[in-house]
Coordinates of C-alpha atoms in Angstrom, one line a residue:
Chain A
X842 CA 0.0 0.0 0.0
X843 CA 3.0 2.2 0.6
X844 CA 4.7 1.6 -2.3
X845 CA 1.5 2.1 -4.2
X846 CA 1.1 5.6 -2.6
X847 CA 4.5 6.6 -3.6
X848 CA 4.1 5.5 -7.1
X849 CA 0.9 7.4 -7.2
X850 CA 2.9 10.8 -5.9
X851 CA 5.8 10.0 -8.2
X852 CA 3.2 9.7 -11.4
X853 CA 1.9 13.1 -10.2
X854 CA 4.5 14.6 -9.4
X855 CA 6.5 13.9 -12.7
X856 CA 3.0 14.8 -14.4
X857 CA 1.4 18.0 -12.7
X858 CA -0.1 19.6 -15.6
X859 CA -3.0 17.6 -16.5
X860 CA -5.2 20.7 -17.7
X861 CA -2.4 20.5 -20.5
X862 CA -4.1 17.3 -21.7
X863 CA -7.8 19.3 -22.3
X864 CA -5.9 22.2 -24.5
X865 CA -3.3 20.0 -26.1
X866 CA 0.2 22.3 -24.6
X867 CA 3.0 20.6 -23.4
X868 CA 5.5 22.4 -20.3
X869 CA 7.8 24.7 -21.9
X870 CA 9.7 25.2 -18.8
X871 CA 13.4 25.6 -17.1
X872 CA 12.7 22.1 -15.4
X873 CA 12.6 20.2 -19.1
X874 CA 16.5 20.8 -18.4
X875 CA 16.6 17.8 -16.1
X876 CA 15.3 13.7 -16.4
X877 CA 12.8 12.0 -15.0
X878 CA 13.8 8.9 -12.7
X879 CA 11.8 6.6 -14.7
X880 CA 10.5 6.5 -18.3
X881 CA 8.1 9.3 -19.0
X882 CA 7.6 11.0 -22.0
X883 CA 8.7 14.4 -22.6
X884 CA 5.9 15.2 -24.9
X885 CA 3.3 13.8 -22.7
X886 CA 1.2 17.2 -21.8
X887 CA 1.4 16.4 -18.2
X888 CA 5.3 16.1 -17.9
X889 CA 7.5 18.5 -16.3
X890 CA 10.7 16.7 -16.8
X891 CA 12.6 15.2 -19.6
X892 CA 12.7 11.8 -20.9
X893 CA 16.4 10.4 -19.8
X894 CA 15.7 7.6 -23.2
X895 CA 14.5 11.1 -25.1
X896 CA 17.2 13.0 -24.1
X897 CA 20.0 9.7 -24.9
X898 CA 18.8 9.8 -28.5
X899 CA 18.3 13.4 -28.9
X900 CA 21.9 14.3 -28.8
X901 CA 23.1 10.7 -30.1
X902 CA 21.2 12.2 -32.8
X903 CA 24.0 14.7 -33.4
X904 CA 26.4 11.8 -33.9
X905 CA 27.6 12.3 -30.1
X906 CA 27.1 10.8 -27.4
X907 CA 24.7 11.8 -24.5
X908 CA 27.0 12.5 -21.8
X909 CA 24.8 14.1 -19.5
X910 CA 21.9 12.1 -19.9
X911 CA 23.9 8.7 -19.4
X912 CA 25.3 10.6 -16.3
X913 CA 22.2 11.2 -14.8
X914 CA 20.9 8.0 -15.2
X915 CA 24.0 6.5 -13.9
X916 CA 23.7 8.5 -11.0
X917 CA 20.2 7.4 -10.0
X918 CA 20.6 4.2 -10.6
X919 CA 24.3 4.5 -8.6
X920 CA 21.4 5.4 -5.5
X921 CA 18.7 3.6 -6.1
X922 CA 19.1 1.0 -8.5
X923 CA 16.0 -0.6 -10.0
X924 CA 14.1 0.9 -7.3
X925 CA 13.5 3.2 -9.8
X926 CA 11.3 0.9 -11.8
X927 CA 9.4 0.2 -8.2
X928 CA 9.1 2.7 -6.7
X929 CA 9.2 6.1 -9.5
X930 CA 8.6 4.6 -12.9
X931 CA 5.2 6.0 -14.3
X932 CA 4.7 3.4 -16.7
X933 CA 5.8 0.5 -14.4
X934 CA 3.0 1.6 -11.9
X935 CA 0.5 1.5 -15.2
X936 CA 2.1 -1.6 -15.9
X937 CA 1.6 -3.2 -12.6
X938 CA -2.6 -1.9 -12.5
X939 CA -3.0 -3.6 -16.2
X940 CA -1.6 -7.1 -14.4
X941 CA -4.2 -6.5 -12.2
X942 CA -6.7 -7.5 -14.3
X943 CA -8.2 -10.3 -14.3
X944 CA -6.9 -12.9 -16.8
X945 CA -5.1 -16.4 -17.1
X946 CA -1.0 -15.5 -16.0
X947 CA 2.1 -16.8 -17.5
X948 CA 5.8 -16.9 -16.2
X949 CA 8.0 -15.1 -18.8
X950 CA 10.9 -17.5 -19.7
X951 CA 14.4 -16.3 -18.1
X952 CA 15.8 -16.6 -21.5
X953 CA 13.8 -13.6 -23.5
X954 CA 14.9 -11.0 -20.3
X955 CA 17.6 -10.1 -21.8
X956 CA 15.9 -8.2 -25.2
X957 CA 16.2 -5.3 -23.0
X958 CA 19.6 -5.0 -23.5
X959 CA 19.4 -5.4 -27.6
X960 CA 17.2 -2.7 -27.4
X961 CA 19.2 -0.3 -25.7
X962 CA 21.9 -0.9 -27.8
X963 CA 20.8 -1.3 -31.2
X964 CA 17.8 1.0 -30.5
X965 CA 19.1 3.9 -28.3
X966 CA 22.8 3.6 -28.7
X967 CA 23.6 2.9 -32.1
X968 CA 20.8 3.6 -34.3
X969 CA 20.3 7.3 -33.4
X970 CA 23.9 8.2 -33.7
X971 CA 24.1 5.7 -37.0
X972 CA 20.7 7.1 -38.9
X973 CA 21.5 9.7 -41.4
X974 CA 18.6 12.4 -40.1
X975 CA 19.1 11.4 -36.2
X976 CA 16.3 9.1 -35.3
X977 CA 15.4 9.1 -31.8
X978 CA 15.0 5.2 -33.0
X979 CA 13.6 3.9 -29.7
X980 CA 10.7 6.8 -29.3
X981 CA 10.2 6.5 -32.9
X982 CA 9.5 2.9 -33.3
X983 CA 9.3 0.9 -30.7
X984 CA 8.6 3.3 -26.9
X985 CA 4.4 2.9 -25.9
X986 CA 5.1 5.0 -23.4
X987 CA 5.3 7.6 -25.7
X988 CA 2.2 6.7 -27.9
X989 CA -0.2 5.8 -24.5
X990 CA 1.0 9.2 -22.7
X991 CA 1.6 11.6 -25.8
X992 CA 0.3 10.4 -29.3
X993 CA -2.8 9.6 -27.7
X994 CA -4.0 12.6 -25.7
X995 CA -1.8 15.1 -28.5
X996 CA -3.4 13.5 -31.5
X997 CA -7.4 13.9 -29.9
X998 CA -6.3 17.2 -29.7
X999 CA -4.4 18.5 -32.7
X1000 CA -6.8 18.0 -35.8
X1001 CA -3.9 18.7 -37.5
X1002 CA -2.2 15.8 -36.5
X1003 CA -5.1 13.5 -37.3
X1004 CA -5.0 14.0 -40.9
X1005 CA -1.4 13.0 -41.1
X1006 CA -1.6 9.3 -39.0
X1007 CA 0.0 6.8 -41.4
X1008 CA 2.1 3.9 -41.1
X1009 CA 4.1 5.0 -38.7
X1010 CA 1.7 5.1 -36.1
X1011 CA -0.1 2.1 -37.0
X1012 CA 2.9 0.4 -35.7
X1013 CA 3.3 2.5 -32.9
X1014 CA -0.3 1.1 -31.7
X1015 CA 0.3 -2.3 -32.6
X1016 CA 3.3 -2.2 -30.4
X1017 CA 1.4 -0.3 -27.6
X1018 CA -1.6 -2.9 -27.4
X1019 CA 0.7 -5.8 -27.8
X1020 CA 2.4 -4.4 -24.6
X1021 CA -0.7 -3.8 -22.6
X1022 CA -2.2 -7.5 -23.6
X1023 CA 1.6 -8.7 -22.7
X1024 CA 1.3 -6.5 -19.4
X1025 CA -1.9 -8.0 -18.3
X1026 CA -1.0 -11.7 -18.7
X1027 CA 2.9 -11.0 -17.7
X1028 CA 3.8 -8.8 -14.7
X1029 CA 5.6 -5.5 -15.9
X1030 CA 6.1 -7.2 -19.2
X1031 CA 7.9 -4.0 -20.9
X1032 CA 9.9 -3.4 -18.2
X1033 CA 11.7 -6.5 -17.4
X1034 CA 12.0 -7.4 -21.3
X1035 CA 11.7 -4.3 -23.4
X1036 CA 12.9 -1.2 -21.2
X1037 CA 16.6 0.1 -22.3
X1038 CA 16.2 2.4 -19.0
X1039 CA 15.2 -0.7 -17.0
X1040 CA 18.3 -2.4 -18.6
X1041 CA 20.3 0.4 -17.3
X1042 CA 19.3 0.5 -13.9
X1043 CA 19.7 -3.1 -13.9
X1044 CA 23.5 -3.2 -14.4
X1045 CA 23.7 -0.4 -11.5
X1046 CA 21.2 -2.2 -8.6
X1047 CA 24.5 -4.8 -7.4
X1048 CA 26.4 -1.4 -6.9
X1049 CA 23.3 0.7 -5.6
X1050 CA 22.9 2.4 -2.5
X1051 CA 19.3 1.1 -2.0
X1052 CA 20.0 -2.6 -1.3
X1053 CA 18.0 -5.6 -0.5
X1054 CA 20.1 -7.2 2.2
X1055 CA 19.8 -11.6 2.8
X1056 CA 20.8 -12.7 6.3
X1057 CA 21.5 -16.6 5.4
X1058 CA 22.1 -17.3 9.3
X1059 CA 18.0 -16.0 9.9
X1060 CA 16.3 -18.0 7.3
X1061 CA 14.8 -21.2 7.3
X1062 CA 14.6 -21.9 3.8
X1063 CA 10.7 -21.8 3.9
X1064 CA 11.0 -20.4 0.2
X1065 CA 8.3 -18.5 0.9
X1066 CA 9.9 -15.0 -0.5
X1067 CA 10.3 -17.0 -3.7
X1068 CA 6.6 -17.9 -4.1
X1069 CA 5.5 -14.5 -3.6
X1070 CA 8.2 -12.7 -6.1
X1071 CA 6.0 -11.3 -8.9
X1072 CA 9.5 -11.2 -10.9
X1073 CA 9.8 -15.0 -10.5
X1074 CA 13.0 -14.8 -8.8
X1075 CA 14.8 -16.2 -5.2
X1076 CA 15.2 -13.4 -3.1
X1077 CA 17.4 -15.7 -1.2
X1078 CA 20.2 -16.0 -4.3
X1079 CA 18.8 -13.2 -6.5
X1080 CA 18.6 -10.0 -3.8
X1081 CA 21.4 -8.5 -6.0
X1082 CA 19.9 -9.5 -9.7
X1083 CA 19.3 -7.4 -12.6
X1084 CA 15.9 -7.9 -12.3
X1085 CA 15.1 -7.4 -9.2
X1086 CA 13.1 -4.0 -8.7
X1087 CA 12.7 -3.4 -4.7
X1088 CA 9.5 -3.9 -4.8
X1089 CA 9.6 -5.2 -1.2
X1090 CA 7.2 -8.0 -1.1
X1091 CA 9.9 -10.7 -0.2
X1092 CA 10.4 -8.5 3.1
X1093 CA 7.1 -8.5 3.8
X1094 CA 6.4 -12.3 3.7
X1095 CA 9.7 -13.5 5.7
X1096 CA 8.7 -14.8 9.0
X1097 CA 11.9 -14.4 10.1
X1098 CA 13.2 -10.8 8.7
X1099 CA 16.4 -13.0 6.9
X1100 CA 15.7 -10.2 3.9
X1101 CA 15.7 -6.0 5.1
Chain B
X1350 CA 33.2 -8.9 -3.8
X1351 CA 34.4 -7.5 -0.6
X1352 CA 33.2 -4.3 1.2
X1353 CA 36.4 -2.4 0.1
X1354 CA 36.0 -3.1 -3.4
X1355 CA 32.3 -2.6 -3.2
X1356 CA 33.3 0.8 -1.6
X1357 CA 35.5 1.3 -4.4
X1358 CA 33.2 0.8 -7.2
X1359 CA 30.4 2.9 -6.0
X1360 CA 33.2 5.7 -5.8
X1361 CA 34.1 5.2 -8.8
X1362 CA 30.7 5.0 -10.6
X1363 CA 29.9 8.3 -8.8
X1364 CA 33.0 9.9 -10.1
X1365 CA 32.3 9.2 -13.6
X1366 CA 28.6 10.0 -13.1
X1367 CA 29.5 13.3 -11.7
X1368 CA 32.2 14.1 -14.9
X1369 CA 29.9 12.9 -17.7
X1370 CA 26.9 15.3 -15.9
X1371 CA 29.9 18.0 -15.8
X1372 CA 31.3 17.2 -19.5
X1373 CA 27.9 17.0 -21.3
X1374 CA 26.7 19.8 -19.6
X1375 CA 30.0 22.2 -21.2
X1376 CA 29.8 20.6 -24.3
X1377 CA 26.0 22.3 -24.6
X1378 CA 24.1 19.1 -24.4
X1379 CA 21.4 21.0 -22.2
X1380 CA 20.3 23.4 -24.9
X1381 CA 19.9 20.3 -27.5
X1382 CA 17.4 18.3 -25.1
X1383 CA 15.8 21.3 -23.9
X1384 CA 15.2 22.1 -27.3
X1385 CA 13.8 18.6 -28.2
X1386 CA 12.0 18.4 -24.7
X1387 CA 9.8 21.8 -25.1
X1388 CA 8.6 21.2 -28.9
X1389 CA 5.9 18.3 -29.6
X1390 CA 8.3 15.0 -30.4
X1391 CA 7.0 14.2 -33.8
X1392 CA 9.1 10.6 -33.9
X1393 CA 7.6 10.2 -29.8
X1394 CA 3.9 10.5 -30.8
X1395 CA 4.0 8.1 -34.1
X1396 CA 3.8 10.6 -36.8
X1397 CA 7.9 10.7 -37.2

């Protein structure tokens, strides 16, 4: 319930200005200068910060690398590691209310989590800086974050905009309800197989500040952390894993506190 | 991996985090995403 709460303020705080969404504006503001935590769009109406994917691309667009982007993101993931995608992420929080549906679930095979990382680095490292007009390849092709929190609401708005849909966003729709029906049978689908910020903060969460700490000498190998991990891991062997995002519910379910 | 080596790399990590922030930010890097950030992202939004 906590958690929830603070990914309620971190979705409203990242995204005050929702009268933007009934006159079609986005924030022109001084705070655009810095990145959101998680992945946000920067055309959303709401936003007030950057994207950190947006901002990767938008100067790997200039054949350079995004120094101060990737520093960013290094630096909050150097605190709180995946937490991020817990605790901050808008569209993990969406993510996690669309698995609350009711539906038949699966368990995503170990072997397809590491897409991620193809996609940040064909999508968001190279491609951008390799495509002759700049791409922002990831936003452009592939991110439903982008289409659910800025085609969408932009496109109702801007008339304009609606006479020029083609292709392009045809895919950009297919990809976004792919990733909600994925979402609802899958928990966090996007993030722990699709998300090159995710994929980021994943390298980071051994090193981060924010830990999930395993007493061996206090458990009793009751396994029951390991039942209740929506990411299908062992809190017991995986406390430091790529994918594990903080969420906290293997704390909450040890009878004998072995995981703080 | 030890404590002092865990020590280490978090150093480390924030060092590099801190000079890239530093670096991009001289090299002008703010003024090219807060130029993309305040216009409507054509590519972001499907239309590209």
């Amino acid at each position: 319930m906590k958690r929830r709460l603070i990914q309620l303020a971190a979705t409203i705080l990242t995204n005050p200005h929702v009268t933007n969404f009934f006159n079609g504006r986005i924030y022109r503001g001084e705070l655009k200068n810095f990145c959101a935590p998680g992945l946000n769009c920067w055309s959303c109406p709401a936003a007030t910060l950057s994207c950190p994917i947006g901002a990767l691309q938008a100067v790997g667009g200039y054949g350079k690398f995004g120094f101060y982007a990737a520093g960013i993101i290094i630096l909050i993931g150097l605190i709180l590691g995946r937490a991020v995608c817990g605790f901050l992420c808008p569209f993990g929080f969406f993510q996690e209310l669309l698995n609350k549906i009711p539906s038949p679930k699966i368990i995503l095979p170990k072997k397809i989590l590491p897409v991620k990382y193809f996609f940040l680095i064909i999508f968001v490292l190279i491609l951008p800086v390799a495509s002759k007009f700049g791409e922002p390849t990831f936003c452009e092709y592939i991110c439903p974050a982008g289409t659910l929190e800025a085609g969408l609401p932009l496109i109702a708005t801007h008339e304009e905009f609606r006479g020029v849909l083609g292709n392009l966003f045809l895919l950009k729709i297919s990809v976004l309800l792919a990733v909600i029906f994925l979402c609802v049978v899958a928990h966090r689908f996007f993030c722990r197989v699709m998300c090159p910020l995710g994929a980021i903060y994943g390298l980071l969460n051994k090193f981060s500040f924010y830990q999930l700490n395993y007493n061996a000498e206090k458990c009793v190998h009751c396994e029951i952390c390991k039942k209740n991990c929506p990411l299908d891991l062992n809190p017991t062997k995986d406390f430091a894993s790529a994918e594990c995002i903080r969420c906290g519910k293997c704390k909450k379910v040890c009878p004998k506190r072995a995981l703080t | 991996m030890n404590s002092k080596n865990f020590s280490s790399s978090r150093i480390i990590i924030l060092a590099v985090s801190a000079a890239m922030i530093y670096f991009g930010i001289e090299r002008g890097e703010l003024s090219t995403i807060f130029a993309k950030a305040t216009r409507v992202c054509l590519e972001c939004i499907g239309l590209g």
